[in-house]
Coordinates of C-alpha atoms in Angstrom, one line a residue:
Chain A
M1 CA 0.0 0.0 0.0
S2 CA 1.4 3.4 -0.8
I3 CA 1.2 6.0 2.0
I4 CA 2.6 8.9 -0.1
E5 CA 1.6 9.4 -3.7
T6 CA 2.2 12.4 -5.9
H7 CA 1.0 13.1 -9.4
Q8 CA 2.7 15.7 -11.5
L9 CA 3.4 17.9 -8.5
V10 CA 4.6 21.4 -9.4
K11 CA 5.6 24.4 -7.4
V12 CA 6.4 27.7 -9.1
F13 CA 7.5 30.5 -6.8
P14 CA 6.9 34.2 -7.5
G15 CA 9.4 35.2 -10.1
G16 CA 8.8 32.1 -12.2
I17 CA 11.2 29.7 -10.5
R18 CA 10.0 26.2 -11.0
A19 CA 11.4 24.7 -7.8
V20 CA 9.5 21.4 -8.3
D21 CA 8.7 20.6 -11.9
G22 CA 6.2 17.8 -12.2
I23 CA 7.3 14.9 -10.0
D24 CA 5.6 11.5 -9.6
F25 CA 6.5 9.0 -6.9
E26 CA 5.0 6.6 -4.4
V27 CA 6.2 5.6 -1.0
K28 CA 5.1 2.3 0.5
A29 CA 4.0 2.1 4.2
G30 CA 7.0 1.2 6.4
E31 CA 9.6 2.3 3.9
I32 CA 12.5 4.6 4.5
F33 CA 12.4 6.7 1.3
G34 CA 14.9 9.4 0.5
F35 CA 15.2 12.3 -1.8
L36 CA 18.8 12.8 -2.8
G37 CA 20.0 15.9 -4.6
P38 CA 22.1 19.0 -4.4
N39 CA 21.0 22.2 -2.6
G40 CA 18.3 23.9 -4.5
A41 CA 17.1 20.7 -6.2
G42 CA 13.6 21.1 -4.9
K43 CA 13.8 18.7 -1.9
T44 CA 12.6 21.1 0.8
T45 CA 9.9 22.5 -1.4
T46 CA 8.5 19.0 -2.0
I47 CA 8.5 18.2 1.7
K48 CA 6.7 21.5 2.5
M49 CA 4.0 20.6 -0.1
L50 CA 3.6 17.1 1.4
N51 CA 3.3 18.4 5.0
T52 CA 0.8 21.2 4.0
L53 CA 3.1 24.1 4.8
I54 CA 2.9 25.4 1.2
Q55 CA 0.3 24.8 -1.6
P56 CA 1.3 23.1 -4.8
T57 CA 0.9 25.3 -8.0
S58 CA -0.5 22.3 -9.8
G59 CA -0.7 18.5 -9.5
A60 CA -1.8 16.4 -6.5
A61 CA -0.4 14.6 -3.5
M62 CA -2.0 12.2 -1.1
V63 CA -0.4 11.6 2.3
A64 CA -1.7 8.9 4.7
G65 CA -4.9 8.6 2.6
F66 CA -5.7 12.3 2.4
D67 CA -5.3 15.0 -0.2
V68 CA -2.8 17.7 1.0
V69 CA -4.7 20.5 -0.6
K70 CA -8.3 19.4 0.1
N71 CA -7.8 18.0 3.5
P72 CA -4.7 19.4 5.2
A73 CA -6.1 19.1 8.7
E74 CA -6.4 15.3 8.4
V75 CA -2.9 15.1 6.9
R76 CA -1.4 17.1 9.8
K77 CA -2.9 14.7 12.4
R78 CA -1.0 11.8 10.8
I79 CA 2.4 13.2 10.1
G80 CA 5.5 14.3 12.0
Y81 CA 7.8 17.0 10.6
V82 CA 11.4 17.5 11.5
A83 CA 12.7 20.6 9.6
Q84 CA 16.3 21.3 8.7
D85 CA 16.5 23.9 11.5
V86 CA 16.3 22.4 14.9
G87 CA 12.8 23.8 15.9
V88 CA 13.1 23.4 19.7
D89 CA 12.5 26.0 22.3
E90 CA 15.7 26.6 24.2
Y91 CA 14.2 28.3 27.2
A92 CA 12.0 25.2 27.8
T93 CA 13.0 21.8 29.1
G94 CA 12.8 18.7 26.9
R95 CA 9.6 17.6 28.6
E96 CA 8.0 21.0 28.2
N97 CA 8.8 21.0 24.5
L98 CA 7.3 17.6 24.0
T99 CA 4.3 18.2 26.2
L100 CA 3.3 21.3 24.2
Y101 CA 3.3 19.2 21.0
G102 CA 1.3 16.5 22.8
H103 CA -1.4 19.1 23.4
F104 CA -1.2 20.2 19.8
Y105 CA -2.0 16.6 18.8
R106 CA -4.9 16.5 21.2
L107 CA -3.4 13.9 23.5
D108 CA -4.5 13.9 27.2
G109 CA -2.2 14.5 30.1
P110 CA -1.5 10.9 31.2
T111 CA -0.9 9.8 27.6
I112 CA 1.6 12.6 27.1
K113 CA 3.4 11.6 30.3
Q114 CA 3.6 8.0 29.2
R115 CA 4.8 8.9 25.7
V116 CA 7.4 11.3 26.9
K117 CA 8.9 8.5 28.9
E118 CA 8.8 6.1 26.0
I119 CA 10.2 8.4 23.4
F120 CA 13.0 9.7 25.6
E121 CA 14.0 6.1 26.2
L122 CA 13.8 5.3 22.5
L123 CA 16.0 8.3 21.5
D124 CA 18.4 7.7 24.4
L125 CA 17.6 11.0 26.2
T126 CA 16.4 9.5 29.5
G127 CA 17.5 11.7 32.4
Y128 CA 17.4 14.9 30.4
E129 CA 13.6 15.4 30.5
D130 CA 13.6 18.2 33.0
K131 CA 16.9 19.9 31.8
R132 CA 16.6 23.1 29.7
V133 CA 17.3 22.6 26.0
S134 CA 19.9 25.3 26.2
T135 CA 22.1 22.8 28.0
Y136 CA 21.7 20.1 25.3
S137 CA 24.4 19.2 22.8
G138 CA 23.7 19.5 19.0
G139 CA 23.0 15.8 18.7
M140 CA 20.6 15.8 21.6
R141 CA 18.7 18.8 20.2
K142 CA 18.2 17.0 16.9
R143 CA 17.0 13.9 18.8
L144 CA 14.5 16.0 20.8
D145 CA 13.5 17.7 17.5
I146 CA 12.7 14.2 16.1
A147 CA 11.0 13.2 19.3
M148 CA 8.5 16.2 19.0
G149 CA 7.4 14.8 15.6
L150 CA 6.8 11.4 17.2
I151 CA 4.7 12.0 20.2
H152 CA 1.4 11.3 18.4
R153 CA 2.7 8.1 16.7
P154 CA 2.4 9.4 13.2
E155 CA 2.1 7.3 10.1
V156 CA 4.6 9.3 8.2
M157 CA 7.7 11.2 9.4
F158 CA 9.2 13.9 7.2
L159 CA 12.8 14.5 7.9
D160 CA 14.4 17.4 6.0
E161 CA 18.2 17.1 6.0
P162 CA 18.1 15.3 9.3
T163 CA 21.9 15.4 9.9
S164 CA 23.0 18.5 8.1
G165 CA 25.3 20.5 10.4
L166 CA 26.1 17.6 12.7
D167 CA 29.6 16.2 13.1
P168 CA 30.2 12.7 11.5
Q169 CA 30.0 10.8 14.7
T170 CA 26.7 12.4 15.8
R171 CA 25.4 11.8 12.2
T172 CA 26.0 8.0 12.5
H173 CA 24.3 8.1 15.9
V174 CA 21.3 9.9 14.5
W175 CA 21.1 7.4 11.6
E176 CA 20.9 4.6 14.1
H177 CA 18.1 6.3 15.9
I178 CA 16.1 6.9 12.7
Q179 CA 16.5 3.2 11.7
N180 CA 15.5 2.2 15.2
L181 CA 12.3 4.1 15.2
A182 CA 11.4 2.9 11.8
K183 CA 11.6 -0.6 13.1
A184 CA 10.2 0.0 16.6
M185 CA 7.3 2.2 15.6
G186 CA 6.7 1.0 12.1
V187 CA 6.5 4.6 10.9
T188 CA 7.2 5.4 7.3
I189 CA 10.1 7.8 6.8
F190 CA 10.5 10.3 4.0
L191 CA 13.8 12.1 4.2
T192 CA 15.8 14.5 2.1
T193 CA 19.6 14.7 2.0
H194 CA 22.5 15.9 0.0
Y195 CA 24.8 13.3 1.6
M196 CA 25.3 10.3 -0.6
E197 CA 26.4 8.1 2.3
E198 CA 23.3 9.0 4.1
A199 CA 21.0 8.1 1.3
D200 CA 23.1 4.9 0.7
H201 CA 23.2 3.9 4.3
L202 CA 19.8 4.8 5.6
T203 CA 17.2 4.4 2.9
D204 CA 15.4 1.5 1.4
R205 CA 14.7 3.4 -1.8
I206 CA 15.7 6.8 -3.1
A207 CA 14.7 9.2 -5.8
I208 CA 17.6 11.4 -7.2
I209 CA 16.3 14.9 -7.8
D210 CA 17.8 17.7 -9.7
L211 CA 16.4 21.1 -10.8
G212 CA 12.9 20.0 -9.6
K213 CA 12.8 16.7 -11.5
I214 CA 13.3 13.2 -10.5
I215 CA 16.1 11.8 -12.6
A216 CA 16.5 8.3 -11.2
M217 CA 14.6 6.2 -8.7
G218 CA 15.2 2.8 -7.1
T219 CA 17.1 1.0 -4.3
P220 CA 20.6 2.4 -3.7
T221 CA 22.1 -0.9 -4.7
K222 CA 20.2 -1.2 -8.0
L223 CA 21.0 2.4 -8.9
K224 CA 24.7 1.8 -8.3
Q225 CA 24.5 -1.4 -10.3
S226 CA 23.1 0.5 -13.2
I227 CA 26.5 2.2 -13.5
G228 CA 28.1 -1.2 -13.9
G229 CA 31.6 -2.2 -12.8
D230 CA 34.1 0.1 -11.1
V231 CA 35.1 3.7 -11.5
V232 CA 38.7 4.8 -12.2
T233 CA 39.1 8.5 -11.5
L234 CA 42.0 10.3 -13.2
S235 CA 43.1 13.8 -12.4
P236 CA 45.6 15.7 -14.6
Y237 CA 49.1 16.7 -13.6
E238 CA 48.7 20.2 -15.0
T239 CA 46.1 22.3 -13.1
G240 CA 45.2 25.2 -15.4
A241 CA 41.7 25.2 -16.9
E242 CA 42.9 24.8 -20.5
E243 CA 45.3 22.0 -19.6
C244 CA 42.5 20.2 -17.8
Q245 CA 40.3 20.4 -20.9
E246 CA 43.2 19.2 -23.0
F247 CA 43.9 16.3 -20.6
I248 CA 40.3 15.2 -20.7
R249 CA 40.1 15.4 -24.5
R250 CA 43.3 13.5 -25.1
T251 CA 42.6 10.8 -22.4
Q252 CA 39.1 10.3 -23.7
S253 CA 40.4 9.7 -27.3
A254 CA 43.1 7.4 -26.0
L255 CA 40.6 5.3 -24.1
S256 CA 37.6 5.5 -26.3
D257 CA 38.0 2.4 -28.4
K258 CA 39.5 0.1 -25.8
P259 CA 37.4 -3.0 -25.0
F260 CA 37.8 -2.8 -21.2
V261 CA 36.4 0.7 -21.0
L262 CA 32.6 0.9 -20.7
R263 CA 32.2 4.7 -20.7
T264 CA 34.0 7.9 -19.8
Q265 CA 32.6 10.9 -18.2
A266 CA 34.2 14.3 -17.6
T267 CA 33.5 16.0 -14.3
D268 CA 34.8 19.1 -12.5
G269 CA 38.3 18.9 -14.0
E270 CA 38.6 15.1 -13.6
L271 CA 37.8 12.1 -15.8
A272 CA 35.7 9.2 -14.6
V273 CA 36.4 6.0 -16.5
Y274 CA 33.9 3.2 -16.0
V275 CA 35.4 -0.2 -16.4
N276 CA 34.4 -3.8 -15.6
K277 CA 37.3 -4.6 -13.2
G278 CA 39.1 -1.6 -11.7
E279 CA 42.1 -3.5 -10.4
S280 CA 43.1 -4.9 -13.8
A281 CA 42.0 -1.8 -15.8
A282 CA 44.1 0.7 -13.7
P283 CA 47.6 -0.6 -14.9
K284 CA 46.3 -0.8 -18.5
I285 CA 45.1 2.8 -18.4
M286 CA 48.4 3.9 -16.9
R287 CA 50.4 2.2 -19.6
L288 CA 48.2 3.6 -22.4
L289 CA 48.4 7.1 -21.1
A290 CA 52.2 6.9 -20.6
S291 CA 52.7 5.8 -24.2
E292 CA 50.6 8.8 -25.3
G293 CA 52.7 11.0 -23.1
I294 CA 49.7 12.1 -21.0
E295 CA 50.8 13.0 -17.4
V296 CA 48.5 11.9 -14.6
E297 CA 48.6 13.5 -11.1
S298 CA 46.5 10.8 -9.4
L299 CA 44.4 7.7 -10.1
S300 CA 41.9 6.2 -7.8
V301 CA 39.7 3.0 -8.1
S302 CA 36.3 2.9 -6.4
R303 CA 33.0 1.2 -6.5
P304 CA 30.3 3.3 -8.1
S305 CA 28.6 5.7 -5.7
L306 CA 25.2 7.4 -5.9
D307 CA 27.2 10.5 -7.1
D308 CA 28.2 8.5 -10.1
V309 CA 24.5 7.9 -10.8
F310 CA 23.9 11.6 -10.5
L311 CA 26.9 12.3 -12.7
K312 CA 25.7 9.9 -15.4
V313 CA 22.4 11.6 -15.8
T314 CA 23.3 15.3 -15.2
G315 CA 27.0 15.5 -16.2
R316 CA 27.7 17.1 -12.8
T317 CA 28.4 15.8 -9.3
I318 CA 26.5 16.5 -6.2
R319 CA 29.8 16.7 -4.3
A320 CA 31.1 19.5 -6.6
Q321 CA 27.9 21.5 -6.3
E322 CA 28.2 21.6 -2.5
G323 CA 31.5 23.5 -3.1
T324 CA 33.4 21.1 -1.0
A325 CA 36.5 20.0 -2.8
T326 CA 37.5 16.6 -1.5
T327 CA 41.0 16.0 -2.8
Y328 CA 44.0 18.2 -2.6
A329 CA 44.2 18.3 -6.4
Q330 CA 40.6 19.7 -6.6
I331 CA 41.3 22.4 -4.0
K332 CA 44.5 23.4 -5.9
R333 CA 42.6 23.5 -9.2
K334 CA 39.8 25.7 -7.7
R335 CA 42.4 28.1 -6.4
D336 CA 44.2 28.3 -9.7
R337 CA 41.0 29.0 -11.5
R338 CA 40.4 32.2 -9.6
Chain B
M1 CA -12.4 23.6 22.8
N2 CA -9.2 23.2 20.8
L3 CA -8.7 26.9 20.3
L4 CA -8.8 27.8 23.9
G5 CA -6.6 24.9 24.9
D6 CA -4.0 25.8 22.3
I7 CA -4.1 29.5 23.4
Q8 CA -3.7 28.5 27.0
H9 CA -0.7 26.1 26.4
Q10 CA 1.1 28.7 24.3
V11 CA 0.5 31.6 26.6
I12 CA 2.0 29.5 29.4
R13 CA 5.0 28.8 27.1
H14 CA 5.5 32.5 26.3
L15 CA 5.2 33.7 29.9
R16 CA 7.5 30.9 31.1
T17 CA 10.1 32.0 28.6
L18 CA 9.9 35.7 29.8
F19 CA 10.1 34.7 33.4
R20 CA 13.2 32.6 32.8
I21 CA 15.1 35.5 31.4
R22 CA 16.2 37.1 34.6
V23 CA 17.7 40.2 33.0
W24 CA 14.4 40.9 31.4
I25 CA 12.6 40.8 34.7
F26 CA 15.2 43.0 36.4
I27 CA 15.1 45.6 33.6
N28 CA 11.3 45.7 33.5
L29 CA 11.1 46.3 37.3
V30 CA 13.8 48.9 37.4
Q31 CA 12.9 50.9 34.3
P32 CA 9.6 52.3 35.5
I33 CA 11.2 53.3 38.8
I34 CA 13.9 55.2 36.8
W35 CA 11.2 56.9 34.7
L36 CA 9.3 58.0 37.8
V37 CA 12.2 59.0 40.0
L38 CA 14.7 60.5 37.5
F39 CA 12.5 61.9 34.9
T40 CA 10.4 63.8 37.3
Q41 CA 13.6 65.4 38.7
V42 CA 14.6 66.5 35.2
F43 CA 11.3 68.2 34.6
D44 CA 10.9 69.5 38.1
S45 CA 11.9 73.0 36.9
L46 CA 8.7 73.1 35.0
G47 CA 6.8 73.2 38.2
A48 CA 6.2 77.0 38.0
S49 CA 4.7 77.1 34.6
F50 CA 2.8 73.9 35.5
A51 CA 0.9 75.4 38.4
Q52 CA -0.5 78.1 36.1
Q53 CA -2.2 75.6 33.8
P54 CA -6.0 75.4 34.2
G55 CA -6.9 72.1 35.8
L56 CA -3.3 71.4 36.9
E57 CA -3.2 73.7 40.0
N58 CA -1.4 72.1 42.9
I59 CA -0.4 69.1 40.8
S60 CA 3.2 68.0 40.8
Y61 CA 5.0 66.8 37.6
L62 CA 5.2 63.4 39.2
Q63 CA 1.5 63.2 39.4
F64 CA 1.1 64.5 35.9
F65 CA 3.7 62.2 34.5
A66 CA 2.8 58.9 36.3
P67 CA 0.0 58.0 33.9
G68 CA 2.4 58.8 31.0
V69 CA 4.9 56.3 32.4
V70 CA 2.2 53.6 32.5
V71 CA 1.3 54.3 28.8
M72 CA 5.0 54.5 27.7
T73 CA 5.8 51.2 29.3
V74 CA 2.8 49.6 27.6
L75 CA 3.9 51.1 24.3
F76 CA 7.5 50.0 24.5
G77 CA 6.6 46.6 25.8
S78 CA 4.0 45.8 23.2
A79 CA 5.8 47.3 20.2
W80 CA 8.6 44.8 20.7
A81 CA 6.2 41.9 20.9
G82 CA 7.0 40.7 17.4
M83 CA 10.6 39.9 18.3
G84 CA 9.5 36.7 20.0
L85 CA 7.7 35.5 16.9
L86 CA 10.7 36.4 14.8
Q87 CA 12.8 34.2 17.0
D88 CA 10.3 31.4 16.4
I89 CA 10.4 31.9 12.7
D90 CA 14.2 32.0 12.7
M91 CA 14.6 28.9 14.8
G92 CA 12.1 27.0 12.6
I93 CA 9.7 26.6 15.5
L94 CA 6.8 28.3 13.6
S95 CA 7.2 26.0 10.6
K96 CA 7.3 23.0 12.8
M97 CA 4.1 24.1 14.6
L98 CA 2.3 24.8 11.4
A99 CA 2.8 21.2 10.4
T100 CA 0.8 20.1 13.5
P101 CA -3.0 20.3 13.9
V102 CA -2.6 23.4 16.2
T103 CA -5.4 25.9 15.5
R104 CA -3.8 28.6 13.4
A105 CA -5.6 31.5 15.2
S106 CA -4.0 30.5 18.5
I107 CA -0.5 31.2 17.4
I108 CA -0.7 35.0 17.2
T109 CA -3.6 35.3 19.7
S110 CA -1.5 33.5 22.4
R111 CA 1.4 35.9 21.7
V112 CA -0.7 38.9 22.0
I113 CA -2.4 37.7 25.2
A114 CA 0.9 36.9 26.8
S115 CA 2.0 40.5 26.0
M116 CA -1.2 41.7 27.6
V117 CA -0.6 39.7 30.8
M118 CA 2.9 41.2 31.1
L119 CA 1.6 44.7 30.4
V120 CA -1.0 44.5 33.1
I121 CA 1.5 43.2 35.6
Q122 CA 3.9 46.1 34.7
A123 CA 1.2 48.7 34.9
L124 CA 0.0 47.5 38.3
I125 CA 3.7 47.7 39.5
I126 CA 4.0 51.3 38.2
F127 CA 0.7 52.3 39.8
T128 CA 1.9 50.9 43.1
I129 CA 5.2 52.6 43.0
A130 CA 3.5 55.9 42.0
V131 CA 1.1 55.6 45.0
I132 CA 4.1 54.9 47.3
M133 CA 5.8 58.0 45.9
G134 CA 2.8 60.1 46.8
V135 CA 0.6 60.1 43.7
D136 CA -3.1 60.3 44.7
I137 CA -5.3 58.3 42.3
A138 CA -8.6 60.3 42.0
T139 CA -10.8 57.3 41.0
G140 CA -9.1 54.8 43.3
V141 CA -9.0 51.0 42.6
P142 CA -11.9 51.0 40.1
G143 CA -10.1 53.8 38.1
V144 CA -6.9 51.7 38.0
L145 CA -8.9 48.8 36.6
F146 CA -10.5 51.1 34.0
S147 CA -6.9 52.3 33.1
V148 CA -5.9 48.7 32.7
V149 CA -8.7 48.2 30.1
L150 CA -7.5 51.3 28.2
I151 CA -3.9 50.3 28.1
C152 CA -4.8 46.7 27.2
L153 CA -6.5 48.0 24.1
L154 CA -3.6 50.2 23.3
G155 CA -1.1 47.4 23.8
L156 CA -3.2 44.9 21.9
G157 CA -3.0 47.1 18.8
F158 CA 0.7 47.6 19.1
A159 CA 1.4 43.9 19.8
A160 CA -0.7 42.8 16.9
F161 CA 0.9 45.3 14.5
S162 CA 4.3 44.2 15.8
N163 CA 3.6 40.5 15.2
G164 CA 2.2 41.3 11.8
L165 CA 5.3 43.3 10.8
A166 CA 7.5 40.4 12.1
L167 CA 5.6 38.1 9.6
L168 CA 5.9 40.6 6.8
F169 CA 9.6 41.3 7.2
K170 CA 10.8 37.9 8.6
R171 CA 14.0 39.8 9.7
P172 CA 14.8 41.7 12.9
E173 CA 16.5 44.7 11.3
P174 CA 13.5 46.2 9.6
L175 CA 11.2 45.5 12.5
M176 CA 13.6 47.2 14.9
G177 CA 13.8 50.1 12.5
V178 CA 10.1 50.5 12.4
I179 CA 9.8 50.3 16.2
N180 CA 12.5 52.9 16.8
F181 CA 10.9 55.1 14.1
V182 CA 7.5 54.9 15.7
A183 CA 7.9 54.5 19.5
L184 CA 9.6 57.8 20.6
P185 CA 7.8 60.1 18.1
T186 CA 4.4 58.7 19.2
V187 CA 5.3 59.6 22.7
F188 CA 6.5 63.1 21.9
L189 CA 3.6 63.7 19.5
S190 CA 1.2 63.3 22.4
S191 CA 0.5 64.9 25.8
T192 CA 2.5 62.2 27.6
M193 CA 5.2 64.6 28.8
M194 CA 3.6 68.1 28.4
P195 CA 0.1 69.2 29.2
S196 CA -1.7 69.9 25.9
D197 CA -2.0 73.7 26.6
L198 CA 1.8 73.9 26.6
L199 CA 2.1 72.1 23.2
P200 CA 2.3 74.1 19.9
G201 CA -0.9 74.3 18.0
W202 CA 0.1 71.9 15.2
L203 CA 1.0 69.3 17.7
N204 CA -2.4 69.5 19.2
T205 CA -3.8 68.7 15.8
V206 CA -1.4 65.8 15.1
R207 CA -2.0 64.1 18.5
Q208 CA -5.6 63.6 17.6
F209 CA -4.4 60.9 15.2
N210 CA -2.1 59.3 17.7
P211 CA -3.6 56.3 19.6
V212 CA -1.0 56.8 22.4
D213 CA -2.5 60.2 23.2
Y214 CA -5.9 58.7 23.7
G215 CA -4.4 56.2 26.2
V216 CA -2.6 59.0 28.0
V217 CA -5.6 61.3 28.2
G218 CA -7.8 58.6 29.5
V219 CA -5.5 57.3 32.1
R220 CA -4.5 60.8 33.2
D221 CA -8.2 61.8 33.6
L222 CA -8.7 58.7 35.8
V223 CA -5.7 59.5 37.9
L224 CA -6.0 63.3 38.2
H225 CA -9.5 64.3 37.6
G226 CA -11.9 61.4 38.0
Y227 CA -14.4 60.1 35.5
V228 CA -14.4 62.7 32.7
W229 CA -16.7 60.7 30.4
S230 CA -16.4 63.1 27.4
D231 CA -12.7 62.1 27.2
L232 CA -13.1 58.5 28.4
W233 CA -15.7 57.4 25.8
L234 CA -13.6 58.8 23.0
S235 CA -10.5 57.0 24.4
V236 CA -12.4 53.6 24.6
L237 CA -13.8 54.0 21.1
V238 CA -10.5 55.0 19.4
L239 CA -8.4 52.5 21.3
A240 CA -10.9 49.7 20.5
A241 CA -10.7 50.7 16.8
W242 CA -6.9 50.7 17.1
A243 CA -6.9 47.2 18.6
A244 CA -9.2 46.0 15.9
A245 CA -7.0 47.4 13.2
G246 CA -4.0 45.7 14.7
I247 CA -5.7 42.3 14.9
T248 CA -6.9 42.6 11.3
F249 CA -3.4 43.4 10.1
G250 CA -1.8 40.6 12.1
T251 CA -4.4 38.1 10.9
L252 CA -3.9 39.1 7.3
M253 CA -0.1 38.9 7.5
F254 CA -0.4 35.5 9.2
R255 CA -2.6 34.1 6.4
A256 CA -0.4 35.5 3.7
K257 CA 3.1 35.0 5.1
A258 CA 3.2 32.2 7.7
E259 CA 4.8 29.0 6.4

């Protein structure tokens, strides 16, 4: 049974920006479903339409059996929403925050008290019920934030970038809690992220979204398999923009007709070469390039990631669009371009 | 009923927040004392020209100014009311709340009511201090309660406008700008500090469009002269209209801008 269903959902903001441009997808009950895409892809706008905060320009969406436009009140009763910002009241205690939301969801006093106990246990916050939120750590605030969307035992939880701004250790910890509550409470989880590892690690199924459109959908494993084989990433020795172009052009032509090469794809100053077996292809590539006199700064062999899926469809990487250069060569290249 | 419950729980939240900020309590207790003690010293030299004003014979500046302090405290307190909502918008608390079944009307209503509760407490403190300092309230306790009604209407309007502007701007800088732009001029363009007969003619015209003046005139009548119904009815009417305008503005902004 699908618990979220959208049909040609569109949101156009004043000024004509099509933030969400006709998306169709279904989420099954009990699933952890993720939207993966760079910032500005339309992830938050989609969440805000599904949780009734903004109205779609056109198209339709059903959440937990109700239309988000025609019956927003019924939708709100059945969902929990955890926004990107940690929406907790710092001057209140954890219990006070949670209790207020219990009242909003029309629960009676004893039920609220019982649920606070349960949820604090589930999210590993026991002992902090009556401490002010201002004394909580970042990870604890995020957990309390999640707890506030859980008090009424919703059918669907919307998590918008649940771990953005958290350090890697805390992120892993929050992942565990999200998986835990999906299992323990059977709640369907819809989350957005621009972290590939998060989508990969946490979700049952993902939709990759770019410029308001879904460009690929499926389980992370299947999506990565669609790339086939391994990825050999080559970066040029020379770092100027023109030299980069030249490197990519020459390397592509050197490798284009070789039987062990499935495909090549230029990205942000590097060249991704898709091959069947990375370990045996790497030395062959090195020999070939050496005979052509092409100098390589570095070579790495990896399994395809979700970013390779994104790259295949869009010709760009999510990583590069976040402005975070991940290797020294990339950082150097960015500096040189300025 | 859901609406009343929602309002109640949120009013408790807002008041709890204010009472937990110790500096805020301290400043709000000290400020009116400073107004009453220091300001009356500054203007003491006016005493001579004061005594010549019709209706103000044998009245000290303290007695004249005390109602003004009450109204100014209300004005400054309620004009800043939108800052709390801004904080909620900024922290993502408002968005999160709007995704719950909470009654929409309760969100601004509870903020305005919490502001009113604080204003009434502050006003009663000022009246008490004034009485201790020797101000004689002509209408006694019933007059104080009548004053509370008047300043509630005045504060309601300012608090609602402030919340509406917070939703419109969604940033603290323009809201602070507007408050600074409005607050002091509305005080000086009224008879808060000077009896109307000492004001220039144009100012006496301008102040007829200033809701703060209707608050000051009403409360001052009750403190100095008794029930001057010709003034009081007008004050009630104008301030009620002012409050209604504020509520309308706040509601419209909430419908258009809250997400």
